[in-house]
Coordinates of C-alpha atoms and ligand atoms in Angstrom, one line a residue:
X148 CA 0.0 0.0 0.0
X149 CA 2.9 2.4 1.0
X150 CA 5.0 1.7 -1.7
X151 CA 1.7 2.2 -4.0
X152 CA 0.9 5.0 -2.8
X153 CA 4.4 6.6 -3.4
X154 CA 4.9 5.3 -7.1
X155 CA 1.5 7.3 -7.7
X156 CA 2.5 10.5 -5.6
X157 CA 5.3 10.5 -8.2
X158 CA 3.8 9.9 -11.2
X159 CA 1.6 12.0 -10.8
X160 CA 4.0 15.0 -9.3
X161 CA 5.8 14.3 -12.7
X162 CA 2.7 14.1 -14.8
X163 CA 1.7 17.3 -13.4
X164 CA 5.2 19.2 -14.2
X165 CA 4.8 18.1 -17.6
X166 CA 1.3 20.1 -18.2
X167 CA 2.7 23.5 -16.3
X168 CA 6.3 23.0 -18.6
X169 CA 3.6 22.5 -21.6
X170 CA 1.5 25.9 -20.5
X171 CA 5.5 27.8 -19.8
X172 CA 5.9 26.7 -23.7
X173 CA 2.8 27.7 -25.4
X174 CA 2.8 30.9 -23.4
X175 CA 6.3 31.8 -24.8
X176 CA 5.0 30.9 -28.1
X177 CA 1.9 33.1 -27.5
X178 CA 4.1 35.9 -26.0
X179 CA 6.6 36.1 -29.3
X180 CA 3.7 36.0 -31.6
X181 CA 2.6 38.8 -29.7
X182 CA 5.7 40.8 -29.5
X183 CA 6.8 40.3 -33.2
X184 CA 3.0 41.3 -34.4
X185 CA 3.8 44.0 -32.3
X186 CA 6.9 44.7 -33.5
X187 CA 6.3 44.6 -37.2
X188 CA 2.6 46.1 -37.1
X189 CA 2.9 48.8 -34.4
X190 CA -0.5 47.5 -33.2
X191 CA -1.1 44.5 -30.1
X192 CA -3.8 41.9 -31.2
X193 CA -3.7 40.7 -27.7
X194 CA -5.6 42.2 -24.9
X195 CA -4.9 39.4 -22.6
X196 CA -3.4 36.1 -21.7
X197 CA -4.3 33.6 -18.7
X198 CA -3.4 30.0 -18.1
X199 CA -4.4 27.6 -15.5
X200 CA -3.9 23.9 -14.8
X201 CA -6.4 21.9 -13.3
X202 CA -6.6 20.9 -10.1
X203 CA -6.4 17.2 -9.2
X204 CA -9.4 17.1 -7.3
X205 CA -11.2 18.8 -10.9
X206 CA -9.0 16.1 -12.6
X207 CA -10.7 13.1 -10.5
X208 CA -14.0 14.5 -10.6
X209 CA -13.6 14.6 -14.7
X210 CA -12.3 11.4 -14.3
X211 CA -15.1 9.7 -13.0
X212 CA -17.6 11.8 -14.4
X213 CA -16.6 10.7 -18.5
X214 CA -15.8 7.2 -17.0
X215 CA -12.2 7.3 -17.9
X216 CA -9.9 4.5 -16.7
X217 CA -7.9 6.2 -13.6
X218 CA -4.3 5.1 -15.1
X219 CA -2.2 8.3 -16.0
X220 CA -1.8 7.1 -20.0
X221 CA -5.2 7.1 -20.2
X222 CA -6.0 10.1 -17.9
X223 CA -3.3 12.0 -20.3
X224 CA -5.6 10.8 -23.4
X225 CA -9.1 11.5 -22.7
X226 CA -8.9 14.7 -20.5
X227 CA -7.6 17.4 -23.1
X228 CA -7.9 20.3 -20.5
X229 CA -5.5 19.7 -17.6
X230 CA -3.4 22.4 -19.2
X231 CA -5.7 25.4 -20.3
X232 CA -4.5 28.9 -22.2
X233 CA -6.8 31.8 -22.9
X234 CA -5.8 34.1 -25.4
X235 CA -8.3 37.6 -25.0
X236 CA -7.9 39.4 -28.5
X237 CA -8.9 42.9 -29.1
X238 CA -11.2 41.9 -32.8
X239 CA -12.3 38.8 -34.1
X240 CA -10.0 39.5 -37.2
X241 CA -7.1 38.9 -34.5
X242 CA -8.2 35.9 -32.9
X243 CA -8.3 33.5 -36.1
X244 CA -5.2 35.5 -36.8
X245 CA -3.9 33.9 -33.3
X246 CA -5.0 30.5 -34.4
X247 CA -3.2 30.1 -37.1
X248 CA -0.2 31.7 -36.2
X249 CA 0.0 28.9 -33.4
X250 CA -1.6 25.9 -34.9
X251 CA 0.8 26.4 -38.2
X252 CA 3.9 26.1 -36.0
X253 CA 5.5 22.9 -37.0
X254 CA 6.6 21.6 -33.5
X255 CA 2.7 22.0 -32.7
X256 CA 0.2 19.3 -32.9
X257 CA -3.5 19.9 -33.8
X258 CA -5.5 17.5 -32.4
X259 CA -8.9 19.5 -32.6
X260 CA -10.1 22.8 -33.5
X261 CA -13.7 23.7 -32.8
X262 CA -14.6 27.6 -34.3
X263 CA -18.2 28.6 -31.9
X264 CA -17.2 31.9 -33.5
X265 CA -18.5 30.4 -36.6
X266 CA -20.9 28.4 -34.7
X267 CA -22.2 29.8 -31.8
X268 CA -23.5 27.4 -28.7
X269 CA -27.2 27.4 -28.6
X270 CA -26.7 29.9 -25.3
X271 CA -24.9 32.3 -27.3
X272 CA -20.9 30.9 -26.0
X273 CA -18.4 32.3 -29.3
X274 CA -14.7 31.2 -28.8
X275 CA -12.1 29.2 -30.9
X276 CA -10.8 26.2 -29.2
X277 CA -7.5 24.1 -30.3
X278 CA -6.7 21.2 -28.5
X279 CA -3.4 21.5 -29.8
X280 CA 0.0 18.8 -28.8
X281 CA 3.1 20.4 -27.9
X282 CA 6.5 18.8 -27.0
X283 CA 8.1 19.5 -23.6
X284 CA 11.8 18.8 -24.0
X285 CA 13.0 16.6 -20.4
X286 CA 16.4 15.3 -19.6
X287 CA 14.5 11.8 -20.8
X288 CA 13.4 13.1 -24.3
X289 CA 10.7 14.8 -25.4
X290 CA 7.3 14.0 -24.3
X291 CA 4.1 15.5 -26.3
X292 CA 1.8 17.2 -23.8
X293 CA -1.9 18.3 -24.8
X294 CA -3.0 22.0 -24.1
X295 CA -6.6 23.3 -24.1
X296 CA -6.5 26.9 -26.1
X297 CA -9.3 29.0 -25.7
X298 CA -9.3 32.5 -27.6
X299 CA -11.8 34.7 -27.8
X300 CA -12.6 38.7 -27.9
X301 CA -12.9 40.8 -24.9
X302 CA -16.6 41.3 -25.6
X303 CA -17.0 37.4 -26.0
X304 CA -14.7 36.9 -22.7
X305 CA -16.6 39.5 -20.9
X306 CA -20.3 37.1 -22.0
X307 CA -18.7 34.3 -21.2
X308 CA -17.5 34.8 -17.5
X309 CA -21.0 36.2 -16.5
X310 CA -22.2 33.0 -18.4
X311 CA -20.3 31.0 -16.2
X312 CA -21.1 32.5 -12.7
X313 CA -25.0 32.3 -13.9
X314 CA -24.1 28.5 -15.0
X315 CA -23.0 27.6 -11.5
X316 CA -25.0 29.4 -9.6
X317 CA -28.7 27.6 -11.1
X318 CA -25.9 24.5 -11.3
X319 CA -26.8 24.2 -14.7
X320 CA -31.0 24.8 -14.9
X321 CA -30.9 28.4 -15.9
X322 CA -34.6 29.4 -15.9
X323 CA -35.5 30.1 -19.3
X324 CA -36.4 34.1 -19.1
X325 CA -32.2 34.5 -18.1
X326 CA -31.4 31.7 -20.9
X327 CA -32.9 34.0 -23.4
X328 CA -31.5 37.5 -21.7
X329 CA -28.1 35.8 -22.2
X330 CA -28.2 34.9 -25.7
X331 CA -29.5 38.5 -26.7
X332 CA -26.7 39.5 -24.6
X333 CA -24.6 37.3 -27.0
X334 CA -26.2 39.0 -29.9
X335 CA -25.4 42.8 -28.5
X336 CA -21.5 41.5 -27.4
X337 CA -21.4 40.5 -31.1
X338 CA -22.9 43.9 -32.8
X339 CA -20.7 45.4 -30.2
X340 CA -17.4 43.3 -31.9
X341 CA -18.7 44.7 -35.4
X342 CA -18.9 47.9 -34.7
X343 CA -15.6 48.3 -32.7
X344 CA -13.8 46.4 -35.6
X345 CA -15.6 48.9 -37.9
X346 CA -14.2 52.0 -35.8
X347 CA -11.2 50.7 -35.2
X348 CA -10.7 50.0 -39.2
X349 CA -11.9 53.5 -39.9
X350 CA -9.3 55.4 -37.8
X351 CA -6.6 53.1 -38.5
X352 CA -7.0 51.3 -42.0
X353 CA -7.3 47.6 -43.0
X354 CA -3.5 47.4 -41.1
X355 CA -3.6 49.3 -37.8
X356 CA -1.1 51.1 -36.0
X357 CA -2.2 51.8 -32.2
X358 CA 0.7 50.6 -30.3
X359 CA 3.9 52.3 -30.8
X360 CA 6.2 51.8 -27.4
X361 CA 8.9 49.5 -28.7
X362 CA 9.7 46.9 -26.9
X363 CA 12.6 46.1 -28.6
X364 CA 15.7 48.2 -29.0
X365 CA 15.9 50.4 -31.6
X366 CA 19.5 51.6 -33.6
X367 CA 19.5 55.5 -32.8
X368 CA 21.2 57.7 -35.5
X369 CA 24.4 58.3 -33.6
X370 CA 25.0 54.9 -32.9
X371 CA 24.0 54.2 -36.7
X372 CA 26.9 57.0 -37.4
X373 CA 29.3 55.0 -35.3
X374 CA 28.6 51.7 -37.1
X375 CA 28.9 53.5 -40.5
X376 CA 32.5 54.4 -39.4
X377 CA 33.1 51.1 -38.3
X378 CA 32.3 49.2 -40.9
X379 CA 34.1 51.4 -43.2
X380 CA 37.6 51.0 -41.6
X381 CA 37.3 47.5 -41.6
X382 CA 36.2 47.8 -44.8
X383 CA 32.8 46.0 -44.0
X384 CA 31.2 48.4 -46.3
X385 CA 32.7 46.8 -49.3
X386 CA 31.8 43.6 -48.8
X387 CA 27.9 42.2 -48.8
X388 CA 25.1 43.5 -47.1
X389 CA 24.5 42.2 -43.4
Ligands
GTP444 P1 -15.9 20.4 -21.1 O1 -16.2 19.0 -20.7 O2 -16.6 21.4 -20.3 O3 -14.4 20.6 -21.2 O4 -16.5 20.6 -22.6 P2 -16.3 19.9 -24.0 O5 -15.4 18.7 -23.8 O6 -17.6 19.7 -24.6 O7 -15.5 20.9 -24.8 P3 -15.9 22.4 -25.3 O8 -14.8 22.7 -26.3 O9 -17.3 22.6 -25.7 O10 -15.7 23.3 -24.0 C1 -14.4 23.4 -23.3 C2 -14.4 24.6 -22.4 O11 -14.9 25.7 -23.1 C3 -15.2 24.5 -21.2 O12 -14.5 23.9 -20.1 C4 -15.4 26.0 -20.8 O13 -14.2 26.6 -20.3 C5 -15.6 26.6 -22.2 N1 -17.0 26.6 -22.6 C6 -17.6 25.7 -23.4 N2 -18.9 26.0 -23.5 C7 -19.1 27.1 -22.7 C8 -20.3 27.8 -22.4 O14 -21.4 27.6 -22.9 N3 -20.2 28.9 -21.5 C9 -19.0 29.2 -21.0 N4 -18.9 30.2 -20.1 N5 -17.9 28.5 -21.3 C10 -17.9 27.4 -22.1
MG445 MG1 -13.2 22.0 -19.6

C-alpha cells in the first residue's frame, strides 16, 4: 500500500510538471507571436493572456464523471484540458489570426479545432478552441503534452465569464427568461465586436497602428553614425550586405 501510494504521488508530481512545462511553452509561443506582431505592425492583437492547470481534485472528478480509466496514459488521453490557455484578443480578425499563427507552427500538434465563432452554442458561448500537442523537451526526451486553447474577444470573454457565474449558480437549470436575456446579450457582445472592428478600421485602415512603445531596442542615428564608421575601416562596407 505504502509503496503504492508513493509510485502514484510521483507519477503524478511528474505528470503534473509536464502540463505547467507545456502551458510555460505555449505561453512563450503566444508571448513572441505577440511581441513580433507588435513589433512589425505597431499594433497588439492581444488584450490578454491567462493559463491555468487543473486541479487534481477537478481532474478526479472529470475522471469519474466521462468514465475514464484512472491510469495516467489514459487520464493523459481523454482529458484534453488539464493544461488550459486563454488568449483575449482585441477583434475577431485577430483571434483567427492567433490561431493560425499557433496551430501552423510545426513543432505544434492539432488535435482538434472547434470555431463557436462560426458556430455559436445554442446559449450564445463564441470562442475558438484548439486542443493543440506540444513537446516539452525533459532530460529523458521529449514528451508530447496536450493543451486546451481557448481564444476569444474581450466582448466574447466578458459574455462568457457572467455565463459562467450564472451556470454555476442555477448548477446548470438556468430558468428560461435568463437563458434567453443571455443569448441576446450574445447578440449585443457581437454587434458590439462589429462595430468596434468597424471604428477601429476606420481610424486606422485595414492594417492598424495603435501601439507604438517599442519593446525592442531600436538603432539611434548616432550609434547608426558610429557603425557607418566602423564598418568602413574595416572595410565591411565593401563587402555584402549584413
Ligand atoms: P468540457 O467537458 O466542459 O471541457 O467541454 P467539452 O469537452 O464539450 O469541450 P468544449 O470545447 O465545448 O468546452 C471546453 C471549455 O470551453 C469549457 O470547459 C469552458 O471553459 C468553455 N465553454 C464551453 N462552452 C461554454 C459555455 O457555454 N459557456 C462558457 N462560459 N464556457 C464554455
Ligand atoms: Mg473544460
Amino acid at each position: 500500500m505504502l509503496d503504492y501510494a508513493r509510485g502514484i504521488r510521483e507519477g503524478f508530481g511528474r505528470f503534473m510538471m509536464e502540463y505547467q512545462f507545456a502551458v510555460d511553452e505555449v505561453l512563450t509561443k503566444v508571448t513572441i507571436l505577440r511581441e513580433e506582431f507588435r513589433h512589425l505592425h505597431r499594433y497588439n492583437p492581444i488584450e490578454h493572456v491567462s493559463s491555468r492547470i487543473k486541479t487534481p481534485d477537478s481532474i478526479l472528478e472529470k475522471v469519474v464523471r466521462r468514465q475514464v480509466s484512472p491510469t495516467l496514459p489514459k487520464i493523459r488521453e481523454h482529458i484534453t484540458d488539464i493544461a488550459g490557455i486563454r488568449i483575449t484578443c482585441s477583434f475577431i480578425a485577430d483571434t483567427y489570426r492567433m490561431l493560425d499563427a499557433l496551430t501552423s507552427q510545426h513543432d505544434i500538434r492539432v488535435i482538434e479545432v472547434k470555431d463557436y465563432i462560426a458556430n455559436p452554442k445554442p446559449n450564445g458561448y463564441k470562442s475558438l478552441h484548439a486542443i493543440i500537442e506540444v513537446p516539452v523537451f525533459l532530460s529523458t526526451g521529449a514528451v508530447p503534452v496536450i493543451v486546451e486553447v481557448q481564444i476569444r474577444t474581450v466582448a466574447q470573454d466578458f459574455w462568457a465569464s457572467l455565463e459562467h457565474k450564472i451556470f454555476y449558480k442555477y448548477d446548470g437549470e438556468v430558468p428560461a427568461h435568463i437563458a434567453t436575456d443571455l443569448a441576446d446579450a450574445a447578440t449585443a457582445a457581437e454587434q458590439l465586436d462589429r462595430r468596434m472592428e468597424q471604428l477601429h478600421a476606420e481610424v486606422h485602415g485595414p492594417t492598424p497602428a495603435d501601439d507604438t512603445r517599442p519593446t525592442i531596442p531600436q538603432l539611434d542615428n548616432a550609434l547608426l553614425l558610429r557603425l557607418w564608421d566602423l564598418a568602413q575601416t574595416t572595410g565591411a562596407t565593401s563587402q555584402s550586405r549584413p
